[in-house]
Structure formats: C-alpha cells, structure tokens
Amino acid sequence: VSPDGRFIYFNSNRSGNVQIWRMDAESGENQTQLTFGEKETSLLPQISPDGNILYYLKKGEKKRSIWRKFLDSGKEEILLVEGNITPLIELSLSPDGNFLGTCNISETEDEENDNQTVQIAIVSTIRIAPPMLFPATGCQIGWSQNSEAFDYTENLAKGTKIWRQKIMNDSKPEMIMTT
C-alpha cells in the first residue's frame, strides 16, 4: 500500500508474465501495469516513503537484480551496488527509505560441489556503496521504526528464533524472541 493509502501495488501475470501493477485502494479500479518484460518477471514491490519510487526485484533467466522506477517520470534503472549481490527472495524497504534488505546468494564456496550459502544483504538506496552482508538461515526481514536495525528469523528443528541486527556498527545480533 502506498504511504498515503491511495494505491495498492501487487503482482499479476494477467499480461502473460508476472509484473507489478497498481490499483486504487478504495475501489480496486484503475488497475495499471507498471513494469513490463517478455522474458523477465518483476516482483516484490516496495514504495518509497514519499510514494515517488517503486523498488522491485527483476528476475530474468540467468540474472536477478534490484530495480527502481521513478513514478513521476517513468524512468527505470538498476539500483547500483558497489560489488555484486544476487537477490533471491524478499525485498524489504526500511521506514526511512534509505535501505533495502534482501536475501542474497553468496558466492560459491566450493566450486566442485556448487555449495552456496544464503545471507541477508542490506543495500543503500541513496548512494552507491558495498552491501552490508549478514549471515542468516532465514530471510524474512522486518525493520525497526527508526531504520537502525532489522529483525530476521532463524528456523531450527527445535523452534524459531527472532534476531535483531543493528546495521550501522559491527555489533553481534541480539536474540529478541524464541518460540
């Protein structure tokens, strides 16, 4: 939902491929396709706090990347990150709009066995910078109200743990709940 409550952003495959659409929140009318691509899907819409920028995951046959679309001009561009990330699932915009969290596939650890690990990547939306990478077993990301930390889950055979990780220092994650 847009910050002002006027629009709902959603995924639909009604055009033949999964893309992002927008409709009026009150009536469900004026359904408009916002992203396009014959061989790519656009997923996980996130709207900036001012309602002017749509962030999303673009997934092609061999490449996944984070994009943004400026809704006033229609201009689209890849979100530039210093270095490489491979977003897998999840896209979560911080309340201040300055960071996006995603589940990232790390580089291959053992090329013979093609082992890959998953981590949380936090990328800046306001400047080109290296991603902040955090080890994780789960990729559901929820932000603190002040955008200084994010919460994520660790799913274990004995239950689930919820962790909080501050992003601006080298602190260790803090367990905030176990179930």
PDB file of C-alpha atoms in Angstrom:
ATOM      1  CA  VAL A   1       0.000   0.000   0.000  1.00  0.00           C
ATOM      2  CA  SER A   2       1.294   3.476  -0.809  1.00  0.00           C
ATOM      3  CA  PRO A   3       2.227   5.643   2.191  1.00  0.00           C
ATOM      4  CA  ASP A   4      -0.762   7.922   1.591  1.00  0.00           C
ATOM      5  CA  GLY A   5      -3.125   4.924   1.342  1.00  0.00           C
ATOM      6  CA  ARG A   6      -4.308   5.800  -2.189  1.00  0.00           C
ATOM      7  CA  PHE A   7      -2.833   2.823  -4.068  1.00  0.00           C
ATOM      8  CA  ILE A   8      -2.164  -0.884  -3.720  1.00  0.00           C
ATOM      9  CA  TYR A   9       0.827  -2.328  -5.569  1.00  0.00           C
ATOM     10  CA  PHE A  10       0.661  -6.018  -6.458  1.00  0.00           C
ATOM     11  CA  ASN A  11       1.956  -8.770  -8.732  1.00  0.00           C
ATOM     12  CA  SER A  12      -0.128 -10.241 -11.527  1.00  0.00           C
ATOM     13  CA  ASN A  13       0.518 -12.483 -14.523  1.00  0.00           C
ATOM     14  CA  ARG A  14      -2.506 -11.260 -16.495  1.00  0.00           C
ATOM     15  CA  SER A  15      -0.187  -9.834 -19.183  1.00  0.00           C
ATOM     16  CA  GLY A  16       1.446 -13.255 -19.685  1.00  0.00           C
ATOM     17  CA  ASN A  17       4.349 -12.755 -17.284  1.00  0.00           C
ATOM     18  CA  VAL A  18       4.440 -11.743 -13.627  1.00  0.00           C
ATOM     19  CA  GLN A  19       4.713  -7.947 -13.437  1.00  0.00           C
ATOM     20  CA  ILE A  20       3.869  -5.167 -10.977  1.00  0.00           C
ATOM     21  CA  TRP A  21       0.526  -3.418 -11.141  1.00  0.00           C
ATOM     22  CA  ARG A  22      -1.155  -0.600  -9.227  1.00  0.00           C
ATOM     23  CA  MET A  23      -4.810  -0.047  -8.398  1.00  0.00           C
ATOM     24  CA  ASP A  24      -6.887   2.413  -6.392  1.00  0.00           C
ATOM     25  CA  ALA A  25      -7.001   1.236  -2.782  1.00  0.00           C
ATOM     26  CA  GLU A  26     -10.545   2.378  -2.120  1.00  0.00           C
ATOM     27  CA  SER A  27     -12.299   0.920  -5.167  1.00  0.00           C
ATOM     28  CA  GLY A  28      -9.860  -1.559  -6.741  1.00  0.00           C
ATOM     29  CA  GLU A  29     -10.339   0.310 -10.032  1.00  0.00           C
ATOM     30  CA  ASN A  30      -7.788   1.843 -12.402  1.00  0.00           C
ATOM     31  CA  GLN A  31      -5.575  -1.229 -12.484  1.00  0.00           C
ATOM     32  CA  THR A  32      -2.422  -0.189 -14.309  1.00  0.00           C
ATOM     33  CA  GLN A  33       0.620  -2.232 -15.278  1.00  0.00           C
ATOM     34  CA  LEU A  34       3.838  -0.519 -14.116  1.00  0.00           C
ATOM     35  CA  THR A  35       6.597  -2.947 -15.159  1.00  0.00           C
ATOM     36  CA  PHE A  36       6.997  -4.790 -18.439  1.00  0.00           C
ATOM     37  CA  GLY A  37       9.127  -7.614 -19.795  1.00  0.00           C
ATOM     38  CA  GLU A  38       8.599 -10.622 -22.009  1.00  0.00           C
ATOM     39  CA  LYS A  39      11.415 -12.721 -20.544  1.00  0.00           C
ATOM     40  CA  GLU A  40      11.630 -11.183 -17.077  1.00  0.00           C
ATOM     41  CA  THR A  41       9.393 -11.067 -14.058  1.00  0.00           C
ATOM     42  CA  SER A  42       9.113  -8.119 -11.693  1.00  0.00           C
ATOM     43  CA  LEU A  43       8.362  -8.993  -8.076  1.00  0.00           C
ATOM     44  CA  LEU A  44       8.097  -7.738  -4.506  1.00  0.00           C
ATOM     45  CA  PRO A  45       7.054  -4.093  -4.946  1.00  0.00           C
ATOM     46  CA  GLN A  46       8.262  -1.664  -2.280  1.00  0.00           C
ATOM     47  CA  ILE A  47       7.214   2.004  -2.309  1.00  0.00           C
ATOM     48  CA  SER A  48       9.404   4.826  -1.005  1.00  0.00           C
ATOM     49  CA  PRO A  49       8.047   6.801   1.984  1.00  0.00           C
ATOM     50  CA  ASP A  50       7.223   9.765  -0.285  1.00  0.00           C
ATOM     51  CA  GLY A  51       5.390   7.456  -2.733  1.00  0.00           C
ATOM     52  CA  ASN A  52       7.552   8.508  -5.677  1.00  0.00           C
ATOM     53  CA  ILE A  53       9.824   5.473  -6.185  1.00  0.00           C
ATOM     54  CA  LEU A  54       8.891   1.851  -6.766  1.00  0.00           C
ATOM     55  CA  TYR A  55      11.643  -0.632  -5.851  1.00  0.00           C
ATOM     56  CA  TYR A  56      11.357  -4.210  -7.080  1.00  0.00           C
ATOM     57  CA  LEU A  57      13.202  -7.411  -7.857  1.00  0.00           C
ATOM     58  CA  LYS A  58      13.662  -8.114 -11.567  1.00  0.00           C
ATOM     59  CA  LYS A  59      14.253 -11.765 -12.316  1.00  0.00           C
ATOM     60  CA  GLY A  60      15.476 -12.949 -15.707  1.00  0.00           C
ATOM     61  CA  GLU A  61      16.524 -16.353 -16.933  1.00  0.00           C
ATOM     62  CA  LYS A  62      20.047 -16.059 -15.514  1.00  0.00           C
ATOM     63  CA  LYS A  63      20.135 -12.756 -13.624  1.00  0.00           C
ATOM     64  CA  ARG A  64      18.355 -11.199 -10.661  1.00  0.00           C
ATOM     65  CA  SER A  65      18.725  -7.572  -9.685  1.00  0.00           C
ATOM     66  CA  ILE A  66      17.043  -4.780  -7.756  1.00  0.00           C
ATOM     67  CA  TRP A  67      15.485  -2.034  -9.838  1.00  0.00           C
ATOM     68  CA  ARG A  68      13.716   1.217  -9.159  1.00  0.00           C
ATOM     69  CA  LYS A  69      11.143   3.136 -11.121  1.00  0.00           C
ATOM     70  CA  PHE A  70      10.538   6.840 -10.622  1.00  0.00           C
ATOM     71  CA  LEU A  71       6.755   7.013 -10.749  1.00  0.00           C
ATOM     72  CA  ASP A  72       6.543  10.687 -11.749  1.00  0.00           C
ATOM     73  CA  SER A  73       8.796  10.355 -14.823  1.00  0.00           C
ATOM     74  CA  GLY A  74       8.535   6.617 -15.570  1.00  0.00           C
ATOM     75  CA  LYS A  75      12.350   6.328 -15.631  1.00  0.00           C
ATOM     76  CA  GLU A  76      13.630   2.861 -14.618  1.00  0.00           C
ATOM     77  CA  GLU A  77      17.137   1.921 -13.571  1.00  0.00           C
ATOM     78  CA  ILE A  78      19.022  -0.820 -11.840  1.00  0.00           C
ATOM     79  CA  LEU A  79      19.892   0.008  -8.234  1.00  0.00           C
ATOM     80  CA  LEU A  80      23.663   0.292  -8.348  1.00  0.00           C
ATOM     81  CA  VAL A  81      25.606  -1.502  -5.642  1.00  0.00           C
ATOM     82  CA  GLU A  82      29.376  -1.472  -5.237  1.00  0.00           C
ATOM     83  CA  GLY A  83      30.223  -5.126  -5.797  1.00  0.00           C
ATOM     84  CA  ASN A  84      27.831  -7.933  -6.617  1.00  0.00           C
ATOM     85  CA  ILE A  85      24.717  -9.251  -4.980  1.00  0.00           C
ATOM     86  CA  THR A  86      22.326 -11.923  -6.187  1.00  0.00           C
ATOM     87  CA  PRO A  87      18.936 -11.237  -4.621  1.00  0.00           C
ATOM     88  CA  LEU A  88      16.993 -14.448  -4.171  1.00  0.00           C
ATOM     89  CA  ILE A  89      13.756 -13.656  -2.400  1.00  0.00           C
ATOM     90  CA  GLU A  90      12.487 -10.961  -0.069  1.00  0.00           C
ATOM     91  CA  LEU A  91      12.730  -7.249  -0.541  1.00  0.00           C
ATOM     92  CA  SER A  92      12.083  -5.015   2.437  1.00  0.00           C
ATOM     93  CA  LEU A  93      12.424  -1.218   2.405  1.00  0.00           C
ATOM     94  CA  SER A  94      13.432   0.499   5.650  1.00  0.00           C
ATOM     95  CA  PRO A  95      10.882   3.009   7.047  1.00  0.00           C
ATOM     96  CA  ASP A  96      13.152   5.950   6.166  1.00  0.00           C
ATOM     97  CA  GLY A  97      13.582   4.608   2.602  1.00  0.00           C
ATOM     98  CA  ASN A  98      17.391   4.607   2.840  1.00  0.00           C
ATOM     99  CA  PHE A  99      17.963   0.829   2.827  1.00  0.00           C
ATOM    100  CA  LEU A 100      16.632  -2.279   1.153  1.00  0.00           C
ATOM    101  CA  GLY A 101      17.047  -5.703   2.703  1.00  0.00           C
ATOM    102  CA  THR A 102      17.087  -8.827   0.564  1.00  0.00           C
ATOM    103  CA  CYS A 103      18.025 -12.467   0.775  1.00  0.00           C
ATOM    104  CA  ASN A 104      21.299 -12.854  -1.110  1.00  0.00           C
ATOM    105  CA  ILE A 105      23.013 -15.906  -2.572  1.00  0.00           C
ATOM    106  CA  SER A 106      26.647 -15.681  -1.565  1.00  0.00           C
ATOM    107  CA  GLU A 107      29.431 -16.570  -3.917  1.00  0.00           C
ATOM    108  CA  THR A 108      30.087 -20.264  -4.397  1.00  0.00           C
ATOM    109  CA  GLU A 109      32.187 -21.623  -1.532  1.00  0.00           C
ATOM    110  CA  ASP A 110      33.199 -24.893  -3.180  1.00  0.00           C
ATOM    111  CA  GLU A 111      33.090 -24.839  -6.956  1.00  0.00           C
ATOM    112  CA  GLU A 112      33.262 -28.638  -7.232  1.00  0.00           C
ATOM    113  CA  ASN A 113      30.144 -29.123  -5.088  1.00  0.00           C
ATOM    114  CA  ASP A 114      28.492 -25.844  -6.109  1.00  0.00           C
ATOM    115  CA  ASN A 115      27.651 -25.081  -2.475  1.00  0.00           C
ATOM    116  CA  GLN A 116      26.075 -21.700  -1.939  1.00  0.00           C
ATOM    117  CA  THR A 117      25.023 -20.012   1.247  1.00  0.00           C
ATOM    118  CA  VAL A 118      22.289 -17.536   1.889  1.00  0.00           C
ATOM    119  CA  GLN A 119      22.791 -14.263   3.718  1.00  0.00           C
ATOM    120  CA  ILE A 120      20.937 -11.039   4.278  1.00  0.00           C
ATOM    121  CA  ALA A 121      22.178  -8.141   2.163  1.00  0.00           C
ATOM    122  CA  ILE A 122      21.366  -4.560   3.111  1.00  0.00           C
ATOM    123  CA  VAL A 123      21.893  -2.083   0.269  1.00  0.00           C
ATOM    124  CA  SER A 124      21.731   1.690   0.248  1.00  0.00           C
ATOM    125  CA  THR A 125      19.070   3.385  -1.867  1.00  0.00           C
ATOM    126  CA  ILE A 126      20.729   6.805  -1.585  1.00  0.00           C
ATOM    127  CA  ARG A 127      24.349   6.166  -2.609  1.00  0.00           C
ATOM    128  CA  ILE A 128      26.443   3.566  -4.386  1.00  0.00           C
ATOM    129  CA  ALA A 129      28.076   1.527  -1.632  1.00  0.00           C
ATOM    130  CA  PRO A 130      29.082  -2.046  -0.890  1.00  0.00           C
ATOM    131  CA  PRO A 131      26.224  -4.115   0.519  1.00  0.00           C
ATOM    132  CA  MET A 132      26.242  -4.904   4.224  1.00  0.00           C
ATOM    133  CA  LEU A 133      26.155  -8.718   4.460  1.00  0.00           C
ATOM    134  CA  PHE A 134      24.897 -10.682   7.457  1.00  0.00           C
ATOM    135  CA  PRO A 135      24.790 -14.473   7.931  1.00  0.00           C
ATOM    136  CA  ALA A 136      21.273 -15.835   8.248  1.00  0.00           C
ATOM    137  CA  THR A 137      19.251 -19.020   7.912  1.00  0.00           C
ATOM    138  CA  GLY A 138      16.004 -17.209   7.150  1.00  0.00           C
ATOM    139  CA  CYS A 139      15.227 -14.212   5.011  1.00  0.00           C
ATOM    140  CA  GLN A 140      12.113 -12.626   6.421  1.00  0.00           C
ATOM    141  CA  ILE A 141      13.217  -9.085   7.205  1.00  0.00           C
ATOM    142  CA  GLY A 142      11.346  -6.601   9.389  1.00  0.00           C
ATOM    143  CA  TRP A 143      12.732  -3.139  10.145  1.00  0.00           C
ATOM    144  CA  SER A 144      12.810  -1.187  13.404  1.00  0.00           C
ATOM    145  CA  GLN A 145      10.793   2.049  13.292  1.00  0.00           C
ATOM    146  CA  ASN A 146      13.982   4.146  13.288  1.00  0.00           C
ATOM    147  CA  SER A 147      15.565   2.093  10.432  1.00  0.00           C
ATOM    148  CA  GLU A 148      18.672   1.422  12.553  1.00  0.00           C
ATOM    149  CA  ALA A 149      18.125  -2.342  12.872  1.00  0.00           C
ATOM    150  CA  PHE A 150      16.307  -5.203  11.220  1.00  0.00           C
ATOM    151  CA  ASP A 151      14.788  -8.378  12.615  1.00  0.00           C
ATOM    152  CA  TYR A 152      15.029 -11.793  10.976  1.00  0.00           C
ATOM    153  CA  THR A 153      14.110 -15.360  11.816  1.00  0.00           C
ATOM    154  CA  GLU A 154      16.224 -18.453  12.313  1.00  0.00           C
ATOM    155  CA  ASN A 155      14.212 -21.626  11.812  1.00  0.00           C
ATOM    156  CA  LEU A 156      15.527 -24.620  13.723  1.00  0.00           C
ATOM    157  CA  ALA A 157      14.241 -28.150  14.337  1.00  0.00           C
ATOM    158  CA  LYS A 158      13.528 -27.161  17.965  1.00  0.00           C
ATOM    159  CA  GLY A 159      11.689 -23.924  17.096  1.00  0.00           C
ATOM    160  CA  THR A 160      12.254 -20.466  15.741  1.00  0.00           C
ATOM    161  CA  LYS A 161      14.441 -17.636  16.991  1.00  0.00           C
ATOM    162  CA  ILE A 162      13.961 -13.983  16.109  1.00  0.00           C
ATOM    163  CA  TRP A 163      17.121 -11.922  15.953  1.00  0.00           C
ATOM    164  CA  ARG A 164      17.738  -8.156  15.785  1.00  0.00           C
ATOM    165  CA  GLN A 165      20.784  -6.855  13.919  1.00  0.00           C
ATOM    166  CA  LYS A 166      21.910  -3.217  14.065  1.00  0.00           C
ATOM    167  CA  ILE A 167      23.214  -2.066  10.698  1.00  0.00           C
ATOM    168  CA  MET A 168      25.499   0.851  11.492  1.00  0.00           C
ATOM    169  CA  ASN A 169      28.106  -0.862  13.622  1.00  0.00           C
ATOM    170  CA  ASP A 170      29.818  -4.199  13.900  1.00  0.00           C
ATOM    171  CA  SER A 171      27.570  -5.429  16.696  1.00  0.00           C
ATOM    172  CA  LYS A 172      26.535  -9.038  17.007  1.00  0.00           C
ATOM    173  CA  PRO A 173      22.846  -9.917  16.524  1.00  0.00           C
ATOM    174  CA  GLU A 174      20.687  -9.915  19.628  1.00  0.00           C
ATOM    175  CA  MET A 175      18.098 -12.648  20.151  1.00  0.00           C
ATOM    176  CA  ILE A 176      14.767 -10.987  20.944  1.00  0.00           C
ATOM    177  CA  MET A 177      12.442 -13.999  20.969  1.00  0.00           C
ATOM    178  CA  THR A 178      12.400 -17.775  20.786  1.00  0.00           C
ATOM    179  CA  THR A 179       9.377 -19.980  20.122  1.00  0.00           C
TER     180      THR A 179
END
